[in-house]
């Protein structure tokens, strides 16, 4: 089991608007996050970023403006070696 800590959660209710910080959200199987404008299923249902990667992106954003526009739904503090595309995470009591 992957060990980590959820630090922040965001939902983007409307495309083109900034994401909104939440204390919790509901995941819908094979769809994404309830009330998120990108909850349409497929391979990209939720965007997760590691805290260490986010720190690096913030450092590089002055040199690479496209990184400023990157939005994510969940920031987690975990070891990158434990994660891979398609990995399943157990979060809370779900």
GROMACS .gro file of C-alpha atoms in nm:
model
   94
    1UNK     CA    1   0.000   0.000   0.000
    2UNK     CA    2   0.129   0.346  -0.092
    3UNK     CA    3   0.183   0.574   0.207
    4UNK     CA    4   0.130   0.946   0.168
    5UNK     CA    5  -0.063   1.251   0.282
    6UNK     CA    6  -0.326   1.447   0.091
    7UNK     CA    7  -0.232   1.814   0.130
    8UNK     CA    8  -0.483   2.001  -0.090
    9UNK     CA    9  -0.791   1.931  -0.301
   10UNK     CA   10  -0.928   2.142  -0.588
   11UNK     CA   11  -1.230   2.131  -0.817
   12UNK     CA   12  -1.260   2.334  -1.135
   13UNK     CA   13  -1.636   2.394  -1.169
   14UNK     CA   14  -1.612   2.593  -1.494
   15UNK     CA   15  -1.355   2.570  -1.769
   16UNK     CA   16  -1.159   2.894  -1.797
   17UNK     CA   17  -1.209   2.979  -1.430
   18UNK     CA   18  -0.954   2.912  -1.156
   19UNK     CA   19  -0.985   2.595  -0.948
   20UNK     CA   20  -1.158   2.619  -0.609
   21UNK     CA   21  -1.004   2.470  -0.294
   22UNK     CA   22  -1.216   2.213  -0.108
   23UNK     CA   23  -1.180   2.010   0.212
   24UNK     CA   24  -1.324   1.702   0.040
   25UNK     CA   25  -1.474   1.588  -0.288
   26UNK     CA   26  -1.661   1.291  -0.427
   27UNK     CA   27  -1.501   1.065  -0.685
   28UNK     CA   28  -1.733   0.908  -0.941
   29UNK     CA   29  -1.616   0.572  -1.074
   30UNK     CA   30  -1.493   0.588  -1.436
   31UNK     CA   31  -1.583   0.958  -1.456
   32UNK     CA   32  -1.380   1.182  -1.226
   33UNK     CA   33  -1.465   1.434  -0.956
   34UNK     CA   34  -1.826   1.532  -0.896
   35UNK     CA   35  -1.890   1.892  -1.013
   36UNK     CA   36  -1.552   1.919  -1.190
   37UNK     CA   37  -1.578   2.051  -1.547
   38UNK     CA   38  -1.339   1.780  -1.669
   39UNK     CA   39  -1.532   1.485  -1.517
   40UNK     CA   40  -1.593   1.309  -1.848
   41UNK     CA   41  -1.432   0.969  -1.797
   42UNK     CA   42  -1.155   0.828  -2.010
   43UNK     CA   43  -0.791   0.798  -1.906
   44UNK     CA   44  -0.765   1.143  -1.745
   45UNK     CA   45  -1.015   1.148  -1.461
   46UNK     CA   46  -0.818   1.330  -1.191
   47UNK     CA   47  -0.488   1.522  -1.188
   48UNK     CA   48  -0.260   1.438  -0.899
   49UNK     CA   49   0.066   1.622  -0.833
   50UNK     CA   50   0.336   1.537  -0.582
   51UNK     CA   51   0.435   1.812  -0.339
   52UNK     CA   52   0.801   1.788  -0.444
   53UNK     CA   53   0.708   1.823  -0.812
   54UNK     CA   54   0.486   2.122  -0.735
   55UNK     CA   55   0.774   2.295  -0.554
   56UNK     CA   56   0.994   2.242  -0.859
   57UNK     CA   57   0.725   2.369  -1.098
   58UNK     CA   58   0.682   2.684  -0.889
   59UNK     CA   59   1.057   2.738  -0.901
   60UNK     CA   60   1.066   2.692  -1.281
   61UNK     CA   61   0.746   2.884  -1.361
   62UNK     CA   62   0.929   3.215  -1.408
   63UNK     CA   63   1.132   3.053  -1.687
   64UNK     CA   64   0.847   2.847  -1.835
   65UNK     CA   65   0.514   3.035  -1.825
   66UNK     CA   66   0.313   2.729  -1.936
   67UNK     CA   67   0.375   2.575  -1.593
   68UNK     CA   68   0.179   2.859  -1.430
   69UNK     CA   69  -0.139   2.742  -1.611
   70UNK     CA   70  -0.110   2.382  -1.491
   71UNK     CA   71  -0.403   2.295  -1.263
   72UNK     CA   72  -0.446   1.985  -1.052
   73UNK     CA   73  -0.711   1.830  -0.831
   74UNK     CA   74  -0.500   1.677  -0.557
   75UNK     CA   75  -0.161   1.751  -0.407
   76UNK     CA   76  -0.009   1.460  -0.220
   77UNK     CA   77   0.308   1.420  -0.022
   78UNK     CA   78   0.436   1.075  -0.121
   79UNK     CA   79   0.738   0.904  -0.271
   80UNK     CA   80   0.739   0.930  -0.650
   81UNK     CA   81   0.893   0.583  -0.675
   82UNK     CA   82   0.569   0.438  -0.535
   83UNK     CA   83   0.349   0.591  -0.805
   84UNK     CA   84   0.293   0.506  -1.169
   85UNK     CA   85   0.026   0.583  -1.428
   86UNK     CA   86  -0.277   0.368  -1.359
   87UNK     CA   87  -0.186   0.312  -0.993
   88UNK     CA   88  -0.476   0.287  -0.751
   89UNK     CA   89  -0.464   0.485  -0.431
   90UNK     CA   90  -0.664   0.429  -0.118
   91UNK     CA   91  -0.772   0.764   0.020
   92UNK     CA   92  -0.944   0.802   0.354
   93UNK     CA   93  -1.204   0.537   0.432
   94UNK     CA   94  -1.314   0.485   0.072
   0.00000   0.00000   0.00000
